[in-house]
PDB file of C-alpha atoms in Angstrom:
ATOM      1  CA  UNK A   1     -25.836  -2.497  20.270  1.00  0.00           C
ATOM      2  CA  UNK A   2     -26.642  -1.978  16.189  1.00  0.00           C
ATOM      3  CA  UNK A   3     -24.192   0.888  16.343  1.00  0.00           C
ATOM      4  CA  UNK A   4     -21.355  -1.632  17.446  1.00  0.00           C
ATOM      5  CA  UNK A   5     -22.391  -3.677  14.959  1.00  0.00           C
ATOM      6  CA  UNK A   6     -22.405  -1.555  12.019  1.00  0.00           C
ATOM      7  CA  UNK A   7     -19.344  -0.400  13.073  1.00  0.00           C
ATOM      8  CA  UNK A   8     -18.372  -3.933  13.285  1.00  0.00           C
ATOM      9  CA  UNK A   9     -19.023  -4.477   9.897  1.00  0.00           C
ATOM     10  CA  UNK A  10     -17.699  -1.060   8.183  1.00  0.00           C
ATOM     11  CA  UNK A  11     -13.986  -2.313   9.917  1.00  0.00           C
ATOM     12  CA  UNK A  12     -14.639  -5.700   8.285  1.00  0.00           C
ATOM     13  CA  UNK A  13     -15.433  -4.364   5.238  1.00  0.00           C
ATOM     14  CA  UNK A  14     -12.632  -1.703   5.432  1.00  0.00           C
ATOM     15  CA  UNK A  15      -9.954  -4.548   5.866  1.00  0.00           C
ATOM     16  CA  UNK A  16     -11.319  -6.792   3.371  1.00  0.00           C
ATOM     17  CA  UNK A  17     -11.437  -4.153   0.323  1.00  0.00           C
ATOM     18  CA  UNK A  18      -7.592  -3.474   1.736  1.00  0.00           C
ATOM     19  CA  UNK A  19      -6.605  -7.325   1.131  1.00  0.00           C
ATOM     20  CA  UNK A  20      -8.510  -7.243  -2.333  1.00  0.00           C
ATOM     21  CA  UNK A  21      -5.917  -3.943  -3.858  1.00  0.00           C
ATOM     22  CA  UNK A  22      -3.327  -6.175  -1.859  1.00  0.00           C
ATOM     23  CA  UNK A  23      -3.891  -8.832  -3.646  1.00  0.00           C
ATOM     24  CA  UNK A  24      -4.480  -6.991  -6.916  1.00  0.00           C
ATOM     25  CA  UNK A  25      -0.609  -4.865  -6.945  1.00  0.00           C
ATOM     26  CA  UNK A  26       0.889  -8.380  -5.470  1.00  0.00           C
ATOM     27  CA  UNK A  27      -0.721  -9.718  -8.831  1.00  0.00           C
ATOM     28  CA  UNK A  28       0.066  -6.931 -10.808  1.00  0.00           C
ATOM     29  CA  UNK A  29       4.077  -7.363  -9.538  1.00  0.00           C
ATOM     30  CA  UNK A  30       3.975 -10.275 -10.563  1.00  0.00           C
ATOM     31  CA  UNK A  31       2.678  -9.951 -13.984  1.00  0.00           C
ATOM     32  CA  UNK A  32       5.297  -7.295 -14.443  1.00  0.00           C
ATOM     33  CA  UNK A  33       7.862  -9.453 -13.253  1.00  0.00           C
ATOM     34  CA  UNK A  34       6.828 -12.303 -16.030  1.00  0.00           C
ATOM     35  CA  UNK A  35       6.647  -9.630 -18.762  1.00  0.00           C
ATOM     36  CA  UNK A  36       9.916  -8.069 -17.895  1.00  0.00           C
ATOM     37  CA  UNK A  37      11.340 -11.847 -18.117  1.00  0.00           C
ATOM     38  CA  UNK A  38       9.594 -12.355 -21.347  1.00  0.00           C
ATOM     39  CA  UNK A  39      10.700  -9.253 -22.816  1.00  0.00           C
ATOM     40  CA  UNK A  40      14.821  -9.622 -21.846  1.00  0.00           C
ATOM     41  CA  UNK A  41      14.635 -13.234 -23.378  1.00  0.00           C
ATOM     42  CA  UNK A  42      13.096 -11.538 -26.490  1.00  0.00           C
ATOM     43  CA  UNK A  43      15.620  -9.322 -26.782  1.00  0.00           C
ATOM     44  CA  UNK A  44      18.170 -11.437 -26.344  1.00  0.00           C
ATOM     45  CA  UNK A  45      16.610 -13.818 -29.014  1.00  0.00           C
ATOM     46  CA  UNK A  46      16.383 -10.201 -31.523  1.00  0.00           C
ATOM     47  CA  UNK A  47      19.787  -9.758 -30.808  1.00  0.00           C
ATOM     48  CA  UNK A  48      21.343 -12.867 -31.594  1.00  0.00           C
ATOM     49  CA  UNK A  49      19.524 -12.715 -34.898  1.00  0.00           C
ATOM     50  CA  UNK A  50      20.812 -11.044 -37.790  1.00  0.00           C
ATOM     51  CA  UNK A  51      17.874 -10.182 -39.464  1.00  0.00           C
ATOM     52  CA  UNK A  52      15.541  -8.363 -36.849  1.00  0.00           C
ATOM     53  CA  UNK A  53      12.160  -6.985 -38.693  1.00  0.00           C
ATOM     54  CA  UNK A  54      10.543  -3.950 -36.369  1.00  0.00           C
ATOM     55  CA  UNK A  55       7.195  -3.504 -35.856  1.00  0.00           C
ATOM     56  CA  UNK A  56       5.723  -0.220 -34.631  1.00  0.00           C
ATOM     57  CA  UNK A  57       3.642  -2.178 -32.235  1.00  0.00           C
ATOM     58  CA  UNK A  58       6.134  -3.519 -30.287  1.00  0.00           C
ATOM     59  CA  UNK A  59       8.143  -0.480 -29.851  1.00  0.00           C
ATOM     60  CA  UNK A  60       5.153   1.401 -28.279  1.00  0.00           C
ATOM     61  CA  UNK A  61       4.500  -1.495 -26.320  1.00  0.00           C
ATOM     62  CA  UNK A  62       8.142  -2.052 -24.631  1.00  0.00           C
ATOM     63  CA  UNK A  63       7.582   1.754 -23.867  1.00  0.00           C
ATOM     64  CA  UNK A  64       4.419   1.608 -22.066  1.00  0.00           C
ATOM     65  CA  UNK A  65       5.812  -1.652 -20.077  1.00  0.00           C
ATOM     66  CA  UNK A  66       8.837   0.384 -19.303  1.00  0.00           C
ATOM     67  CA  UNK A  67       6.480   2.946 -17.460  1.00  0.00           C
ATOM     68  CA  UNK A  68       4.883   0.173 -15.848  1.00  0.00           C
ATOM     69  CA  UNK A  69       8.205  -1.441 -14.514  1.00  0.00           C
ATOM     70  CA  UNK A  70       8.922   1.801 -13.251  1.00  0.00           C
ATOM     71  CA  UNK A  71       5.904   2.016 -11.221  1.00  0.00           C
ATOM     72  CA  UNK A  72       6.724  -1.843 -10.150  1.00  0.00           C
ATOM     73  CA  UNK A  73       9.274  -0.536  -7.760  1.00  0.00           C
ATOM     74  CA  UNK A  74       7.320   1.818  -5.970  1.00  0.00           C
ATOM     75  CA  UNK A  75       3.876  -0.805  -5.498  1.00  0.00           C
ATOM     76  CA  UNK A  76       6.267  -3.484  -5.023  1.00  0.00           C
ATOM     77  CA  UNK A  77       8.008  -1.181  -1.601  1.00  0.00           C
ATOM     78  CA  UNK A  78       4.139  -0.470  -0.502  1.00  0.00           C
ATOM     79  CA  UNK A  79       3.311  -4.023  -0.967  1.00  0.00           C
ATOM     80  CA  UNK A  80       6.586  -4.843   1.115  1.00  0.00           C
ATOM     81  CA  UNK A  81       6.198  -2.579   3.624  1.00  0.00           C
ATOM     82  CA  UNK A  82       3.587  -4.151   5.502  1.00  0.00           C
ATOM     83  CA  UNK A  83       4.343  -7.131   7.388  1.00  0.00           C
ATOM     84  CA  UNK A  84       2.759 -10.479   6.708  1.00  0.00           C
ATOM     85  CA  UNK A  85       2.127 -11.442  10.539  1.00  0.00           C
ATOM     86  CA  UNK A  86       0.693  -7.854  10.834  1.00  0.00           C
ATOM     87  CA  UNK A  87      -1.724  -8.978   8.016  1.00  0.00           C
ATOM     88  CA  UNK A  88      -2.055 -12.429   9.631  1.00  0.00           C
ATOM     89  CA  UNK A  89      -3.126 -11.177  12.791  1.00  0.00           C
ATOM     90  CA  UNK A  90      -5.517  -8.012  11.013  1.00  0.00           C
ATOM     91  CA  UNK A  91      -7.057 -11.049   8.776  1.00  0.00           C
ATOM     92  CA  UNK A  92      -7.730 -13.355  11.718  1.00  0.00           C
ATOM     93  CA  UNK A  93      -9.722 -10.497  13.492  1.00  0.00           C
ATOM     94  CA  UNK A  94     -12.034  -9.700  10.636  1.00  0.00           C
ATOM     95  CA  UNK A  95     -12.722 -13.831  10.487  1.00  0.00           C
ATOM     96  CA  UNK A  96     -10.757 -14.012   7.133  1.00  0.00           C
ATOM     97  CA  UNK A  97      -9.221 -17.125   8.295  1.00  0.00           C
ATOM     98  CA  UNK A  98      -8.365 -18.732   5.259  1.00  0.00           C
ATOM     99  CA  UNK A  99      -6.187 -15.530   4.521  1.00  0.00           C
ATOM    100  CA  UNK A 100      -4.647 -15.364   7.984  1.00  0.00           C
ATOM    101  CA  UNK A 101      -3.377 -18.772   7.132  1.00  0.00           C
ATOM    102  CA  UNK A 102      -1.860 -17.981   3.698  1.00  0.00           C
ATOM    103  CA  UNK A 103      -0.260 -14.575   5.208  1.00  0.00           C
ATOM    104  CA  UNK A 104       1.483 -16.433   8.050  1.00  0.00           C
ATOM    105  CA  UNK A 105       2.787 -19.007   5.548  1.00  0.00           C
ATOM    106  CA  UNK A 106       3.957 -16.148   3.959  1.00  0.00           C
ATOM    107  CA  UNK A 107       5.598 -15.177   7.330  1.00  0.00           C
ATOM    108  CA  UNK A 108       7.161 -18.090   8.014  1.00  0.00           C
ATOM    109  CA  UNK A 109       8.513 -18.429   4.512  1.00  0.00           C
ATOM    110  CA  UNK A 110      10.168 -14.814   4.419  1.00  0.00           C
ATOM    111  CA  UNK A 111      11.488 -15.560   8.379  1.00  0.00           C
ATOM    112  CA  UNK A 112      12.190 -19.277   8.965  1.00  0.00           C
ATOM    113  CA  UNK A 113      12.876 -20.725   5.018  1.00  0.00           C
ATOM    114  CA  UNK A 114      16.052 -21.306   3.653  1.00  0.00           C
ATOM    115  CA  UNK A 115      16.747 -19.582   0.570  1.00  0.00           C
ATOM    116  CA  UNK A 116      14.534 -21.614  -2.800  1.00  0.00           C
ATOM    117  CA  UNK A 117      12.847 -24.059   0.161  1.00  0.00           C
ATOM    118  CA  UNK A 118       9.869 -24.501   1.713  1.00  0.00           C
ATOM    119  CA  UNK A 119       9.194 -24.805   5.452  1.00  0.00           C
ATOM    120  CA  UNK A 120       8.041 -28.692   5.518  1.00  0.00           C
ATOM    121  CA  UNK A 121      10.443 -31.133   6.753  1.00  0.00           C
ATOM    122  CA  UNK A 122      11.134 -32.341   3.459  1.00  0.00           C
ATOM    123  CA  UNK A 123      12.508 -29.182   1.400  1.00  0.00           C
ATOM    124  CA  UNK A 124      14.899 -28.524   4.575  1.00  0.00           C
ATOM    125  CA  UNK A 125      18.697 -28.128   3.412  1.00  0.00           C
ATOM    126  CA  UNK A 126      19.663 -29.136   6.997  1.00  0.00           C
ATOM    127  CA  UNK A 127      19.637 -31.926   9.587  1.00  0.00           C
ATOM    128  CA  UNK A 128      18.468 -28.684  11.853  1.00  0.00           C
ATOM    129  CA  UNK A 129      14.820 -28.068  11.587  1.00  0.00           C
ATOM    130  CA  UNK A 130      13.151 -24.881  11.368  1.00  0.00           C
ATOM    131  CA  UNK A 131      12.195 -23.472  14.764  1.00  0.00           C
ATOM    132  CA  UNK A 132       9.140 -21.272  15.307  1.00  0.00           C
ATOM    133  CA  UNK A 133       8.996 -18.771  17.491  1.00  0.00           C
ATOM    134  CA  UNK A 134       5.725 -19.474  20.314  1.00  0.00           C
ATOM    135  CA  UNK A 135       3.769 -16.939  19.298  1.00  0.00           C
ATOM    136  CA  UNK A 136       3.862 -18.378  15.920  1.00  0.00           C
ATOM    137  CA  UNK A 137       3.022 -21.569  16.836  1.00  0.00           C
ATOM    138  CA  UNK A 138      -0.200 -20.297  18.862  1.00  0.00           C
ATOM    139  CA  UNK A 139      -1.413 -18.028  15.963  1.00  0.00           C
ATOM    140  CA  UNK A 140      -1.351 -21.073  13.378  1.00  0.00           C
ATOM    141  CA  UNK A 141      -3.090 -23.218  15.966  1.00  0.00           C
ATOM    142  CA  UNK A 142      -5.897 -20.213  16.467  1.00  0.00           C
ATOM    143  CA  UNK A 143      -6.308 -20.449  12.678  1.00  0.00           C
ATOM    144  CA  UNK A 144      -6.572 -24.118  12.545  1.00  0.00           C
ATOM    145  CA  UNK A 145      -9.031 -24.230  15.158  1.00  0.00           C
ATOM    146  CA  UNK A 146     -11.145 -21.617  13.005  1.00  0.00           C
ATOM    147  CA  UNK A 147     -10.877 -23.637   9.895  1.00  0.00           C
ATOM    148  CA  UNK A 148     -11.898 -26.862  11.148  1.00  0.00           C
ATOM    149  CA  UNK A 149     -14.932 -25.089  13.043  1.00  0.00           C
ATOM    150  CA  UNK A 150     -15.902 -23.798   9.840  1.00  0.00           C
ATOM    151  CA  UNK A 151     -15.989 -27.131   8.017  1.00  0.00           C
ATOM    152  CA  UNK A 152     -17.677 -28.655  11.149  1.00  0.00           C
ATOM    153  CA  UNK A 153     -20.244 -26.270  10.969  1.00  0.00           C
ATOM    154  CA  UNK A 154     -20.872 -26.360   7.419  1.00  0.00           C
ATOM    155  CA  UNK A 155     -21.061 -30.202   7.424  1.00  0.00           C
ATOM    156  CA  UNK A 156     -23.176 -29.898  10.637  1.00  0.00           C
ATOM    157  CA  UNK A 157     -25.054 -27.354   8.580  1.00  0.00           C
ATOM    158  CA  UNK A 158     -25.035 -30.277   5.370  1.00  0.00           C
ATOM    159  CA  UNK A 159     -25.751 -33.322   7.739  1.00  0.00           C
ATOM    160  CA  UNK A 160     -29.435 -31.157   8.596  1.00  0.00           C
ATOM    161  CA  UNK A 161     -30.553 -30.683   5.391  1.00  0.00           C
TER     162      UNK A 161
END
């Protein structure tokens, strides 16, 4: 009984410290991706300008980013690597349902979106909408039906006090 349950719990907490450094190197990709943006239209800016002034700073700066970028690559291929409906489905069993949802949207962006679109009926390039596979289908209805339990109980929860 209190063995399962610890055991229970150490899973739970197991896959919820793996989102969180998830989360963090999707973050961190995408930080580098801003710099690196910010940095090229500096450049180009320096370069169009005949008078360019250095400063130490920024030369040991652009170096360390350039490490970083070079790290980007390999986070960016573990990030990647791991499917989001395999996260959707690891989320949903450790009652993370909020983040089951926003990993399947991520599924169904990457597998049913047209290229700069969304999946809603309005941001379709098409008169052909997007069709979801079943399983799909049954996995956001799961998490729905988790969310609004949640809010039911914690306005059930509300309505007592």
């Amino acid at each position: 009984g209190e063995k399962k349950i610890n055991e229970t719990s150490r899973v739970q907490l197991s896959a919820q410290a793996m989102f969180y450094i998830l989360d963090v190197l999707t973050s961190w990709t995408n930080r580098m991706k801003i710099i690196n943006a910010q940095m090229k239209a500096r450049m180009s800016t320096n370069s169009m300008s005949m008078n360019v002034h250095r400063n130490p700073n920024s030369e040991k700066t652009q170096a360390t980013y350039e490490g970083d970028f070079a790290n980007k690559a390999a986070v960016l291929k573990l990030v990647r690597a791991i499917p989001p409906i395999a996260l959707t489905e690891a989320a949903f069993a450790c009652g993370a349902y909020h983040r089951a949802l926003k990993y399947l949207e991520e599924h169904l962006r990457s597998t049913h979106a047209y290229p700069y679109c969304g999946i809603s009926l309005g941001s379709w390039r098409t008169d052909q909408p997007v069709q979801f596979e079943r399983h799909e289908v049954e996995l956001l209805h799961r998490i729905y039906t988790r969310l609004d339990s949640e809010k039911v109980d914690g306005l059930s929860g509300i309505a007592k006090l």
